[in-house]
JSON list of C-alpha atoms in Angstrom, two decimals:
[
{"chain": "E", "resi": 287, "resn": "UNK", "atom": "CA", "xyz": [-0.46, -14.06, 14.08]},
{"chain": "E", "resi": 288, "resn": "UNK", "atom": "CA", "xyz": [0.37, -14.32, 17.79]},
{"chain": "E", "resi": 289, "resn": "UNK", "atom": "CA", "xyz": [-0.65, -10.67, 18.23]},
{"chain": "E", "resi": 290, "resn": "UNK", "atom": "CA", "xyz": [-4.25, -11.44, 17.26]},
{"chain": "E", "resi": 291, "resn": "UNK", "atom": "CA", "xyz": [-4.39, -14.90, 18.83]},
{"chain": "E", "resi": 292, "resn": "UNK", "atom": "CA", "xyz": [-3.85, -17.05, 15.74]},
{"chain": "E", "resi": 293, "resn": "UNK", "atom": "CA", "xyz": [-1.43, -19.95, 15.28]},
{"chain": "E", "resi": 294, "resn": "UNK", "atom": "CA", "xyz": [1.65, -19.67, 13.13]},
{"chain": "E", "resi": 295, "resn": "UNK", "atom": "CA", "xyz": [0.26, -22.60, 11.13]},
{"chain": "E", "resi": 296, "resn": "UNK", "atom": "CA", "xyz": [-2.45, -20.32, 9.67]},
{"chain": "E", "resi": 297, "resn": "UNK", "atom": "CA", "xyz": [-2.42, -20.93, 5.90]},
{"chain": "E", "resi": 298, "resn": "UNK", "atom": "CA", "xyz": [-1.75, -17.28, 5.12]},
{"chain": "E", "resi": 299, "resn": "UNK", "atom": "CA", "xyz": [1.29, -17.23, 7.46]},
{"chain": "E", "resi": 300, "resn": "UNK", "atom": "CA", "xyz": [2.60, -20.46, 5.94]},
{"chain": "E", "resi": 301, "resn": "UNK", "atom": "CA", "xyz": [2.17, -18.97, 2.47]},
{"chain": "E", "resi": 302, "resn": "UNK", "atom": "CA", "xyz": [4.05, -15.84, 3.52]},
{"chain": "E", "resi": 303, "resn": "UNK", "atom": "CA", "xyz": [6.98, -17.99, 4.56]},
{"chain": "E", "resi": 304, "resn": "UNK", "atom": "CA", "xyz": [7.09, -20.32, 1.59]},
{"chain": "E", "resi": 305, "resn": "UNK", "atom": "CA", "xyz": [5.69, -18.48, -1.43]},
{"chain": "E", "resi": 306, "resn": "UNK", "atom": "CA", "xyz": [6.25, -14.77, -0.78]},
{"chain": "E", "resi": 307, "resn": "UNK", "atom": "CA", "xyz": [7.19, -12.19, -3.43]},
{"chain": "E", "resi": 308, "resn": "UNK", "atom": "CA", "xyz": [9.50, -10.15, -1.25]},
{"chain": "E", "resi": 309, "resn": "UNK", "atom": "CA", "xyz": [12.42, -8.06, -2.46]},
{"chain": "E", "resi": 310, "resn": "UNK", "atom": "CA", "xyz": [15.20, -5.78, -1.17]},
{"chain": "E", "resi": 311, "resn": "UNK", "atom": "CA", "xyz": [15.81, -2.31, -2.61]},
{"chain": "E", "resi": 312, "resn": "UNK", "atom": "CA", "xyz": [18.54, 0.25, -1.98]},
{"chain": "E", "resi": 313, "resn": "UNK", "atom": "CA", "xyz": [17.48, 3.93, -2.19]},
{"chain": "E", "resi": 314, "resn": "UNK", "atom": "CA", "xyz": [19.76, 6.85, -2.90]},
{"chain": "E", "resi": 315, "resn": "UNK", "atom": "CA", "xyz": [18.65, 10.42, -2.23]},
{"chain": "E", "resi": 316, "resn": "UNK", "atom": "CA", "xyz": [21.08, 13.01, -3.63]},
{"chain": "E", "resi": 317, "resn": "UNK", "atom": "CA", "xyz": [21.62, 16.46, -2.14]},
{"chain": "E", "resi": 318, "resn": "UNK", "atom": "CA", "xyz": [18.88, 18.85, -3.22]},
{"chain": "E", "resi": 319, "resn": "UNK", "atom": "CA", "xyz": [20.05, 22.45, -3.31]},
{"chain": "E", "resi": 320, "resn": "UNK", "atom": "CA", "xyz": [17.94, 25.53, -2.57]},
{"chain": "E", "resi": 321, "resn": "UNK", "atom": "CA", "xyz": [17.41, 26.42, -6.25]},
{"chain": "E", "resi": 322, "resn": "UNK", "atom": "CA", "xyz": [15.81, 22.99, -6.94]},
{"chain": "E", "resi": 323, "resn": "UNK", "atom": "CA", "xyz": [13.80, 23.26, -3.75]},
{"chain": "E", "resi": 324, "resn": "UNK", "atom": "CA", "xyz": [12.33, 26.63, -4.76]},
{"chain": "E", "resi": 325, "resn": "UNK", "atom": "CA", "xyz": [11.41, 25.28, -8.20]},
{"chain": "E", "resi": 326, "resn": "UNK", "atom": "CA", "xyz": [9.67, 22.28, -6.69]},
{"chain": "E", "resi": 327, "resn": "UNK", "atom": "CA", "xyz": [7.60, 24.47, -4.41]},
{"chain": "E", "resi": 328, "resn": "UNK", "atom": "CA", "xyz": [5.93, 25.99, -7.47]},
{"chain": "E", "resi": 329, "resn": "UNK", "atom": "CA", "xyz": [4.68, 22.57, -8.55]},
{"chain": "E", "resi": 330, "resn": "UNK", "atom": "CA", "xyz": [3.28, 21.48, -5.21]},
{"chain": "E", "resi": 331, "resn": "UNK", "atom": "CA", "xyz": [-0.27, 22.17, -4.19]},
{"chain": "E", "resi": 332, "resn": "UNK", "atom": "CA", "xyz": [0.69, 22.51, -0.52]},
{"chain": "E", "resi": 333, "resn": "UNK", "atom": "CA", "xyz": [4.15, 23.75, 0.41]},
{"chain": "E", "resi": 334, "resn": "UNK", "atom": "CA", "xyz": [5.80, 21.38, 2.91]},
{"chain": "E", "resi": 335, "resn": "UNK", "atom": "CA", "xyz": [8.77, 23.69, 3.49]},
{"chain": "E", "resi": 336, "resn": "UNK", "atom": "CA", "xyz": [11.15, 21.12, 2.01]},
{"chain": "E", "resi": 337, "resn": "UNK", "atom": "CA", "xyz": [11.24, 19.29, -1.31]},
{"chain": "E", "resi": 338, "resn": "UNK", "atom": "CA", "xyz": [10.17, 15.66, -1.28]},
{"chain": "E", "resi": 339, "resn": "UNK", "atom": "CA", "xyz": [12.39, 12.67, -2.03]},
{"chain": "E", "resi": 340, "resn": "UNK", "atom": "CA", "xyz": [9.28, 10.40, -2.11]},
{"chain": "E", "resi": 341, "resn": "UNK", "atom": "CA", "xyz": [5.70, 11.70, -2.09]},
{"chain": "E", "resi": 342, "resn": "UNK", "atom": "CA", "xyz": [3.26, 10.65, 0.63]},
{"chain": "E", "resi": 343, "resn": "UNK", "atom": "CA", "xyz": [2.17, 7.03, 0.15]},
{"chain": "E", "resi": 344, "resn": "UNK", "atom": "CA", "xyz": [1.18, 3.75, 1.85]},
{"chain": "E", "resi": 345, "resn": "UNK", "atom": "CA", "xyz": [3.32, 0.66, 1.42]},
{"chain": "E", "resi": 346, "resn": "UNK", "atom": "CA", "xyz": [1.33, -1.81, -0.62]},
{"chain": "E", "resi": 347, "resn": "UNK", "atom": "CA", "xyz": [2.70, -5.07, 0.83]},
{"chain": "E", "resi": 348, "resn": "UNK", "atom": "CA", "xyz": [2.59, -6.81, 4.17]},
{"chain": "E", "resi": 349, "resn": "UNK", "atom": "CA", "xyz": [5.60, -5.51, 6.13]},
{"chain": "E", "resi": 350, "resn": "UNK", "atom": "CA", "xyz": [8.53, -3.23, 5.30]},
{"chain": "E", "resi": 351, "resn": "UNK", "atom": "CA", "xyz": [11.77, -3.82, 7.21]},
{"chain": "E", "resi": 352, "resn": "UNK", "atom": "CA", "xyz": [13.83, -0.65, 6.79]},
{"chain": "E", "resi": 353, "resn": "UNK", "atom": "CA", "xyz": [17.49, 0.08, 7.44]},
{"chain": "E", "resi": 354, "resn": "UNK", "atom": "CA", "xyz": [17.65, 3.85, 7.74]},
{"chain": "E", "resi": 355, "resn": "UNK", "atom": "CA", "xyz": [20.55, 6.25, 7.30]},
{"chain": "E", "resi": 356, "resn": "UNK", "atom": "CA", "xyz": [21.86, 7.16, 10.77]},
{"chain": "E", "resi": 357, "resn": "UNK", "atom": "CA", "xyz": [23.29, 10.45, 9.54]},
{"chain": "E", "resi": 358, "resn": "UNK", "atom": "CA", "xyz": [20.32, 11.86, 7.60]},
{"chain": "E", "resi": 359, "resn": "UNK", "atom": "CA", "xyz": [16.85, 11.73, 9.13]},
{"chain": "E", "resi": 360, "resn": "UNK", "atom": "CA", "xyz": [14.29, 12.39, 6.38]},
{"chain": "E", "resi": 361, "resn": "UNK", "atom": "CA", "xyz": [11.55, 9.75, 6.80]},
{"chain": "E", "resi": 362, "resn": "UNK", "atom": "CA", "xyz": [8.31, 11.26, 8.11]},
{"chain": "E", "resi": 363, "resn": "UNK", "atom": "CA", "xyz": [5.00, 9.71, 9.09]},
{"chain": "E", "resi": 364, "resn": "UNK", "atom": "CA", "xyz": [1.52, 11.30, 9.25]},
{"chain": "E", "resi": 365, "resn": "UNK", "atom": "CA", "xyz": [0.09, 11.03, 12.74]},
{"chain": "E", "resi": 366, "resn": "UNK", "atom": "CA", "xyz": [-3.47, 10.85, 14.16]},
{"chain": "E", "resi": 367, "resn": "UNK", "atom": "CA", "xyz": [-2.94, 14.49, 15.22]},
{"chain": "E", "resi": 368, "resn": "UNK", "atom": "CA", "xyz": [-2.65, 15.33, 11.51]},
{"chain": "E", "resi": 369, "resn": "UNK", "atom": "CA", "xyz": [0.95, 16.38, 11.46]},
{"chain": "E", "resi": 370, "resn": "UNK", "atom": "CA", "xyz": [4.19, 15.08, 9.97]},
{"chain": "E", "resi": 371, "resn": "UNK", "atom": "CA", "xyz": [6.79, 13.81, 12.43]},
{"chain": "E", "resi": 372, "resn": "UNK", "atom": "CA", "xyz": [10.32, 12.64, 11.60]},
{"chain": "E", "resi": 373, "resn": "UNK", "atom": "CA", "xyz": [11.14, 8.99, 12.33]},
{"chain": "E", "resi": 374, "resn": "UNK", "atom": "CA", "xyz": [14.63, 9.24, 13.81]},
{"chain": "E", "resi": 375, "resn": "UNK", "atom": "CA", "xyz": [16.43, 5.88, 13.57]},
{"chain": "E", "resi": 376, "resn": "UNK", "atom": "CA", "xyz": [18.04, 4.11, 16.52]},
{"chain": "E", "resi": 377, "resn": "UNK", "atom": "CA", "xyz": [21.58, 3.15, 15.53]},
{"chain": "E", "resi": 378, "resn": "UNK", "atom": "CA", "xyz": [21.80, -0.60, 14.91]},
{"chain": "E", "resi": 379, "resn": "UNK", "atom": "CA", "xyz": [18.03, -1.02, 14.84]},
{"chain": "E", "resi": 380, "resn": "UNK", "atom": "CA", "xyz": [15.54, -1.61, 12.00]},
{"chain": "E", "resi": 381, "resn": "UNK", "atom": "CA", "xyz": [12.36, 0.37, 11.38]},
{"chain": "E", "resi": 382, "resn": "UNK", "atom": "CA", "xyz": [9.25, -1.77, 10.84]},
{"chain": "E", "resi": 383, "resn": "UNK", "atom": "CA", "xyz": [6.32, -0.46, 8.81]},
{"chain": "E", "resi": 384, "resn": "UNK", "atom": "CA", "xyz": [2.99, -2.23, 8.32]},
{"chain": "E", "resi": 385, "resn": "UNK", "atom": "CA", "xyz": [1.62, -2.21, 4.80]},
{"chain": "E", "resi": 386, "resn": "UNK", "atom": "CA", "xyz": [-1.77, -2.34, 3.13]},
{"chain": "E", "resi": 387, "resn": "UNK", "atom": "CA", "xyz": [-1.95, -6.15, 3.13]},
{"chain": "E", "resi": 388, "resn": "UNK", "atom": "CA", "xyz": [-1.32, -6.28, 6.88]},
{"chain": "E", "resi": 389, "resn": "UNK", "atom": "CA", "xyz": [-4.18, -3.81, 7.38]},
{"chain": "E", "resi": 390, "resn": "UNK", "atom": "CA", "xyz": [-6.55, -5.95, 5.30]},
{"chain": "E", "resi": 391, "resn": "UNK", "atom": "CA", "xyz": [-5.43, -9.20, 6.92]},
{"chain": "E", "resi": 392, "resn": "UNK", "atom": "CA", "xyz": [-5.80, -7.83, 10.44]},
{"chain": "E", "resi": 393, "resn": "UNK", "atom": "CA", "xyz": [-9.22, -6.31, 9.62]},
{"chain": "E", "resi": 394, "resn": "UNK", "atom": "CA", "xyz": [-7.92, -2.82, 10.40]},
{"chain": "E", "resi": 395, "resn": "UNK", "atom": "CA", "xyz": [-6.20, -3.71, 13.70]},
{"chain": "E", "resi": 396, "resn": "UNK", "atom": "CA", "xyz": [-2.83, -2.81, 12.20]},
{"chain": "E", "resi": 397, "resn": "UNK", "atom": "CA", "xyz": [-2.92, 0.35, 10.10]},
{"chain": "E", "resi": 398, "resn": "UNK", "atom": "CA", "xyz": [-0.65, 1.13, 7.18]},
{"chain": "E", "resi": 399, "resn": "UNK", "atom": "CA", "xyz": [0.70, 4.62, 7.97]},
{"chain": "E", "resi": 400, "resn": "UNK", "atom": "CA", "xyz": [0.97, 7.38, 5.41]},
{"chain": "E", "resi": 401, "resn": "UNK", "atom": "CA", "xyz": [4.62, 8.40, 5.08]},
{"chain": "E", "resi": 402, "resn": "UNK", "atom": "CA", "xyz": [7.00, 10.38, 2.93]},
{"chain": "E", "resi": 403, "resn": "UNK", "atom": "CA", "xyz": [10.70, 11.15, 2.57]},
{"chain": "E", "resi": 404, "resn": "UNK", "atom": "CA", "xyz": [12.21, 14.66, 2.50]},
{"chain": "E", "resi": 405, "resn": "UNK", "atom": "CA", "xyz": [15.36, 15.64, 0.67]},
{"chain": "E", "resi": 406, "resn": "UNK", "atom": "CA", "xyz": [18.29, 17.37, 2.30]},
{"chain": "E", "resi": 407, "resn": "UNK", "atom": "CA", "xyz": [20.38, 20.29, 1.00]},
{"chain": "E", "resi": 408, "resn": "UNK", "atom": "CA", "xyz": [23.49, 19.24, 2.92]},
{"chain": "E", "resi": 409, "resn": "UNK", "atom": "CA", "xyz": [23.58, 15.43, 3.12]},
{"chain": "E", "resi": 410, "resn": "UNK", "atom": "CA", "xyz": [23.17, 12.45, 0.83]},
{"chain": "E", "resi": 411, "resn": "UNK", "atom": "CA", "xyz": [20.77, 9.81, 2.22]},
{"chain": "E", "resi": 412, "resn": "UNK", "atom": "CA", "xyz": [20.76, 6.06, 1.74]},
{"chain": "E", "resi": 413, "resn": "UNK", "atom": "CA", "xyz": [18.17, 3.53, 2.90]},
{"chain": "E", "resi": 414, "resn": "UNK", "atom": "CA", "xyz": [17.55, -0.20, 2.36]},
{"chain": "E", "resi": 415, "resn": "UNK", "atom": "CA", "xyz": [13.93, -1.31, 2.60]},
{"chain": "E", "resi": 416, "resn": "UNK", "atom": "CA", "xyz": [13.05, -5.00, 2.51]},
{"chain": "E", "resi": 417, "resn": "UNK", "atom": "CA", "xyz": [9.46, -5.39, 1.29]},
{"chain": "E", "resi": 418, "resn": "UNK", "atom": "CA", "xyz": [7.95, -8.56, 2.77]},
{"chain": "E", "resi": 419, "resn": "UNK", "atom": "CA", "xyz": [5.03, -9.39, 0.45]},
{"chain": "E", "resi": 420, "resn": "UNK", "atom": "CA", "xyz": [2.58, -12.29, -0.06]},
{"chain": "E", "resi": 421, "resn": "UNK", "atom": "CA", "xyz": [2.61, -14.65, -3.00]},
{"chain": "E", "resi": 422, "resn": "UNK", "atom": "CA", "xyz": [1.26, -13.07, -6.17]},
{"chain": "E", "resi": 423, "resn": "UNK", "atom": "CA", "xyz": [-1.48, -15.71, -6.15]},
{"chain": "E", "resi": 424, "resn": "UNK", "atom": "CA", "xyz": [-2.45, -15.04, -2.55]},
{"chain": "E", "resi": 425, "resn": "UNK", "atom": "CA", "xyz": [-5.88, -13.70, -1.81]},
{"chain": "E", "resi": 426, "resn": "UNK", "atom": "CA", "xyz": [-5.53, -11.55, 1.27]},
{"chain": "E", "resi": 427, "resn": "UNK", "atom": "CA", "xyz": [-8.70, -11.36, 3.32]},
{"chain": "E", "resi": 428, "resn": "UNK", "atom": "CA", "xyz": [-9.47, -10.39, 6.92]},
{"chain": "E", "resi": 429, "resn": "UNK", "atom": "CA", "xyz": [-8.51, -12.97, 9.54]},
{"chain": "E", "resi": 430, "resn": "UNK", "atom": "CA", "xyz": [-11.61, -12.82, 11.74]},
{"chain": "E", "resi": 431, "resn": "UNK", "atom": "CA", "xyz": [-11.74, -13.15, 15.52]},
{"chain": "E", "resi": 432, "resn": "UNK", "atom": "CA", "xyz": [-14.57, -13.90, 17.92]},
{"chain": "E", "resi": 433, "resn": "UNK", "atom": "CA", "xyz": [-15.74, -11.14, 20.24]},
{"chain": "E", "resi": 434, "resn": "UNK", "atom": "CA", "xyz": [-15.96, -12.31, 23.84]},
{"chain": "E", "resi": 435, "resn": "UNK", "atom": "CA", "xyz": [-18.03, -9.20, 24.66]},
{"chain": "E", "resi": 436, "resn": "UNK", "atom": "CA", "xyz": [-20.64, -10.05, 22.04]},
{"chain": "E", "resi": 437, "resn": "UNK", "atom": "CA", "xyz": [-21.62, -13.68, 22.79]},
{"chain": "E", "resi": 438, "resn": "UNK", "atom": "CA", "xyz": [-18.43, -14.89, 21.15]},
{"chain": "E", "resi": 439, "resn": "UNK", "atom": "CA", "xyz": [-19.75, -13.91, 17.71]},
{"chain": "E", "resi": 440, "resn": "UNK", "atom": "CA", "xyz": [-17.30, -13.67, 14.87]},
{"chain": "E", "resi": 441, "resn": "UNK", "atom": "CA", "xyz": [-16.52, -10.11, 13.84]},
{"chain": "E", "resi": 442, "resn": "UNK", "atom": "CA", "xyz": [-17.60, -8.81, 10.45]},
{"chain": "E", "resi": 443, "resn": "UNK", "atom": "CA", "xyz": [-14.99, -8.53, 7.71]},
{"chain": "E", "resi": 444, "resn": "UNK", "atom": "CA", "xyz": [-14.27, -4.98, 6.59]},
{"chain": "E", "resi": 445, "resn": "UNK", "atom": "CA", "xyz": [-12.65, -5.89, 3.28]},
{"chain": "E", "resi": 446, "resn": "UNK", "atom": "CA", "xyz": [-13.28, -8.11, 0.29]},
{"chain": "E", "resi": 447, "resn": "UNK", "atom": "CA", "xyz": [-10.36, -10.49, -0.42]},
{"chain": "E", "resi": 448, "resn": "UNK", "atom": "CA", "xyz": [-7.56, -8.79, -2.34]},
{"chain": "E", "resi": 449, "resn": "UNK", "atom": "CA", "xyz": [-5.54, -10.69, -4.95]},
{"chain": "E", "resi": 450, "resn": "UNK", "atom": "CA", "xyz": [-2.02, -9.49, -4.19]},
{"chain": "E", "resi": 451, "resn": "UNK", "atom": "CA", "xyz": [-0.76, -9.98, -7.74]},
{"chain": "E", "resi": 452, "resn": "UNK", "atom": "CA", "xyz": [-3.53, -7.78, -9.15]},
{"chain": "E", "resi": 453, "resn": "UNK", "atom": "CA", "xyz": [-3.18, -5.14, -6.43]},
{"chain": "E", "resi": 454, "resn": "UNK", "atom": "CA", "xyz": [0.57, -4.95, -6.88]},
{"chain": "E", "resi": 455, "resn": "UNK", "atom": "CA", "xyz": [0.30, -4.74, -10.67]},
{"chain": "E", "resi": 456, "resn": "UNK", "atom": "CA", "xyz": [-2.22, -1.90, -10.61]},
{"chain": "E", "resi": 457, "resn": "UNK", "atom": "CA", "xyz": [-0.31, -0.01, -7.89]},
{"chain": "E", "resi": 458, "resn": "UNK", "atom": "CA", "xyz": [2.92, -0.46, -9.90]},
{"chain": "E", "resi": 459, "resn": "UNK", "atom": "CA", "xyz": [1.22, 0.86, -13.03]},
{"chain": "E", "resi": 460, "resn": "UNK", "atom": "CA", "xyz": [-0.19, 3.83, -11.14]},
{"chain": "E", "resi": 461, "resn": "UNK", "atom": "CA", "xyz": [3.16, 4.67, -9.58]},
{"chain": "E", "resi": 462, "resn": "UNK", "atom": "CA", "xyz": [5.41, 4.34, -12.60]},
{"chain": "E", "resi": 463, "resn": "UNK", "atom": "CA", "xyz": [3.24, 5.14, -15.62]},
{"chain": "E", "resi": 464, "resn": "UNK", "atom": "CA", "xyz": [0.66, 7.75, -16.59]},
{"chain": "E", "resi": 465, "resn": "UNK", "atom": "CA", "xyz": [-2.22, 5.37, -16.51]},
{"chain": "E", "resi": 466, "resn": "UNK", "atom": "CA", "xyz": [-4.00, 7.49, -13.88]},
{"chain": "E", "resi": 467, "resn": "UNK", "atom": "CA", "xyz": [-5.59, 6.23, -10.68]},
{"chain": "E", "resi": 468, "resn": "UNK", "atom": "CA", "xyz": [-3.58, 4.59, -7.92]},
{"chain": "E", "resi": 469, "resn": "UNK", "atom": "CA", "xyz": [-5.34, 1.59, -6.38]},
{"chain": "E", "resi": 470, "resn": "UNK", "atom": "CA", "xyz": [-5.97, 1.65, -2.63]},
{"chain": "E", "resi": 471, "resn": "UNK", "atom": "CA", "xyz": [-7.36, -0.88, -0.16]},
{"chain": "E", "resi": 472, "resn": "UNK", "atom": "CA", "xyz": [-10.35, 1.46, 0.28]},
{"chain": "E", "resi": 473, "resn": "UNK", "atom": "CA", "xyz": [-11.45, 0.18, -3.12]},
{"chain": "E", "resi": 474, "resn": "UNK", "atom": "CA", "xyz": [-12.02, -3.24, -1.47]},
{"chain": "E", "resi": 475, "resn": "UNK", "atom": "CA", "xyz": [-14.00, -2.04, 1.55]},
{"chain": "E", "resi": 476, "resn": "UNK", "atom": "CA", "xyz": [-17.29, -3.78, 2.25]},
{"chain": "E", "resi": 477, "resn": "UNK", "atom": "CA", "xyz": [-19.81, -0.98, 2.49]},
{"chain": "E", "resi": 478, "resn": "UNK", "atom": "CA", "xyz": [-23.34, -0.85, 3.76]},
{"chain": "E", "resi": 479, "resn": "UNK", "atom": "CA", "xyz": [-25.90, 0.18, 1.12]},
{"chain": "E", "resi": 480, "resn": "UNK", "atom": "CA", "xyz": [-26.29, 3.96, 1.38]},
{"chain": "E", "resi": 481, "resn": "UNK", "atom": "CA", "xyz": [-25.72, 7.03, -0.77]},
{"chain": "E", "resi": 482, "resn": "UNK", "atom": "CA", "xyz": [-22.35, 7.84, 0.75]},
{"chain": "E", "resi": 483, "resn": "UNK", "atom": "CA", "xyz": [-20.95, 4.42, -0.12]},
{"chain": "E", "resi": 484, "resn": "UNK", "atom": "CA", "xyz": [-22.26, 4.29, -3.71]},
{"chain": "E", "resi": 485, "resn": "UNK", "atom": "CA", "xyz": [-19.01, 5.28, -5.36]},
{"chain": "E", "resi": 486, "resn": "UNK", "atom": "CA", "xyz": [-16.91, 2.95, -3.18]},
{"chain": "E", "resi": 487, "resn": "UNK", "atom": "CA", "xyz": [-19.24, 0.02, -3.83]},
{"chain": "E", "resi": 488, "resn": "UNK", "atom": "CA", "xyz": [-19.01, 0.49, -7.62]},
{"chain": "E", "resi": 489, "resn": "UNK", "atom": "CA", "xyz": [-15.23, 0.76, -7.49]},
{"chain": "E", "resi": 490, "resn": "UNK", "atom": "CA", "xyz": [-14.97, -2.26, -5.21]},
{"chain": "E", "resi": 491, "resn": "UNK", "atom": "CA", "xyz": [-17.18, -4.47, -7.35]},
{"chain": "E", "resi": 492, "resn": "UNK", "atom": "CA", "xyz": [-15.26, -3.46, -10.44]},
{"chain": "E", "resi": 493, "resn": "UNK", "atom": "CA", "xyz": [-11.86, -4.34, -8.91]},
{"chain": "E", "resi": 494, "resn": "UNK", "atom": "CA", "xyz": [-13.25, -7.69, -7.70]},
{"chain": "E", "resi": 495, "resn": "UNK", "atom": "CA", "xyz": [-14.26, -8.54, -11.22]},
{"chain": "E", "resi": 496, "resn": "UNK", "atom": "CA", "xyz": [-11.03, -7.34, -12.79]},
{"chain": "E", "resi": 497, "resn": "UNK", "atom": "CA", "xyz": [-8.80, -9.20, -10.33]},
{"chain": "E", "resi": 498, "resn": "UNK", "atom": "CA", "xyz": [-10.58, -12.48, -11.20]},
{"chain": "E", "resi": 499, "resn": "UNK", "atom": "CA", "xyz": [-9.86, -11.90, -14.87]},
{"chain": "E", "resi": 500, "resn": "UNK", "atom": "CA", "xyz": [-6.28, -10.89, -14.09]},
{"chain": "E", "resi": 501, "resn": "UNK", "atom": "CA", "xyz": [-5.72, -14.04, -12.05]},
{"chain": "E", "resi": 502, "resn": "UNK", "atom": "CA", "xyz": [-6.60, -16.14, -15.08]},
{"chain": "E", "resi": 503, "resn": "UNK", "atom": "CA", "xyz": [-4.66, -14.13, -17.65]},
{"chain": "E", "resi": 504, "resn": "UNK", "atom": "CA", "xyz": [-1.49, -13.24, -15.76]},
{"chain": "E", "resi": 505, "resn": "UNK", "atom": "CA", "xyz": [1.55, -15.48, -15.68]},
{"chain": "E", "resi": 506, "resn": "UNK", "atom": "CA", "xyz": [3.00, -14.85, -12.21]},
{"chain": "E", "resi": 507, "resn": "UNK", "atom": "CA", "xyz": [6.12, -16.90, -12.98]},
{"chain": "E", "resi": 508, "resn": "UNK", "atom": "CA", "xyz": [7.34, -14.15, -15.35]},
{"chain": "E", "resi": 509, "resn": "UNK", "atom": "CA", "xyz": [8.48, -10.58, -14.58]},
{"chain": "E", "resi": 510, "resn": "UNK", "atom": "CA", "xyz": [5.56, -8.21, -14.63]},
{"chain": "E", "resi": 511, "resn": "UNK", "atom": "CA", "xyz": [5.12, -6.14, -17.81]},
{"chain": "E", "resi": 512, "resn": "UNK", "atom": "CA", "xyz": [2.90, -3.09, -17.93]},
{"chain": "E", "resi": 513, "resn": "UNK", "atom": "CA", "xyz": [2.88, -3.28, -21.72]},
{"chain": "E", "resi": 514, "resn": "UNK", "atom": "CA", "xyz": [1.68, -6.89, -21.77]},
{"chain": "E", "resi": 515, "resn": "UNK", "atom": "CA", "xyz": [-1.27, -6.24, -19.46]},
{"chain": "E", "resi": 516, "resn": "UNK", "atom": "CA", "xyz": [-1.88, -2.61, -20.45]},
{"chain": "E", "resi": 517, "resn": "UNK", "atom": "CA", "xyz": [-5.34, -3.24, -21.90]},
{"chain": "E", "resi": 518, "resn": "UNK", "atom": "CA", "xyz": [-6.50, -4.93, -18.71]},
{"chain": "E", "resi": 519, "resn": "UNK", "atom": "CA", "xyz": [-4.97, -2.25, -16.46]},
{"chain": "E", "resi": 520, "resn": "UNK", "atom": "CA", "xyz": [-6.34, 0.61, -18.58]},
{"chain": "E", "resi": 521, "resn": "UNK", "atom": "CA", "xyz": [-9.78, -1.01, -18.35]},
{"chain": "E", "resi": 522, "resn": "UNK", "atom": "CA", "xyz": [-9.40, -0.97, -14.55]},
{"chain": "E", "resi": 523, "resn": "UNK", "atom": "CA", "xyz": [-8.56, 2.74, -14.47]},
{"chain": "E", "resi": 524, "resn": "UNK", "atom": "CA", "xyz": [-11.16, 3.75, -17.09]},
{"chain": "E", "resi": 525, "resn": "UNK", "atom": "CA", "xyz": [-13.97, 2.06, -15.14]},
{"chain": "E", "resi": 526, "resn": "UNK", "atom": "CA", "xyz": [-12.90, 3.59, -11.82]},
{"chain": "E", "resi": 527, "resn": "UNK", "atom": "CA", "xyz": [-12.76, 7.03, -13.44]},
{"chain": "E", "resi": 528, "resn": "UNK", "atom": "CA", "xyz": [-16.19, 6.50, -15.01]},
{"chain": "E", "resi": 529, "resn": "UNK", "atom": "CA", "xyz": [-17.63, 5.54, -11.58]},
{"chain": "E", "resi": 530, "resn": "UNK", "atom": "CA", "xyz": [-16.13, 8.69, -10.03]},
{"chain": "E", "resi": 531, "resn": "UNK", "atom": "CA", "xyz": [-17.48, 10.91, -12.81]},
{"chain": "E", "resi": 532, "resn": "UNK", "atom": "CA", "xyz": [-20.99, 9.49, -12.33]},
{"chain": "E", "resi": 533, "resn": "UNK", "atom": "CA", "xyz": [-20.95, 10.71, -8.75]}
]
């Protein structure tokens, strides 16, 4: 909040402190021998030279606070120069990663980086990410600033508000089931009316409608169940696929 000139009493910041849905996870990456690595290469569209522990992805939440393994450096991030670089940890320090919700909230000032994890044929790797996430009921929208170079006019929002509970549920279903499409914040972009944006606008409008239904049907006080909300989630994916096929 301070970084973009807003007070810590901003409702979204207060909600992050009091009603967040954060959690801690411990990851274990076993040794991956050369035979497994060669087999994996056959299944990958583009050979990275090493098998992957986690495929390229964006963190869905607000911030990730990561304790890396000092002895095995396998986390890589995709740079503006379009290359993968290894994020070598500083002993005793934590690695901070901005997620999709931070990108939406900051109106693209803070970008969620694409990253992946490689395996290692000689060393086991451990990591402990703490995912700092909004409340499931939070609608995350751009926090707009005024532009002193443009007659102090308020900037235009780049995203429609995102219901975190819906976004997390659909991302979870896309990651861990075979339901199909993985939701991205691009689906919530506000686009100007032109031919290039037609597909994005359809997908965006669809997700806006579905998240309103989801907010009324979902019980956020209970653990999320893909089976319970499968019909709603499948409807989300089917409509997105239909929109893409039309274009």
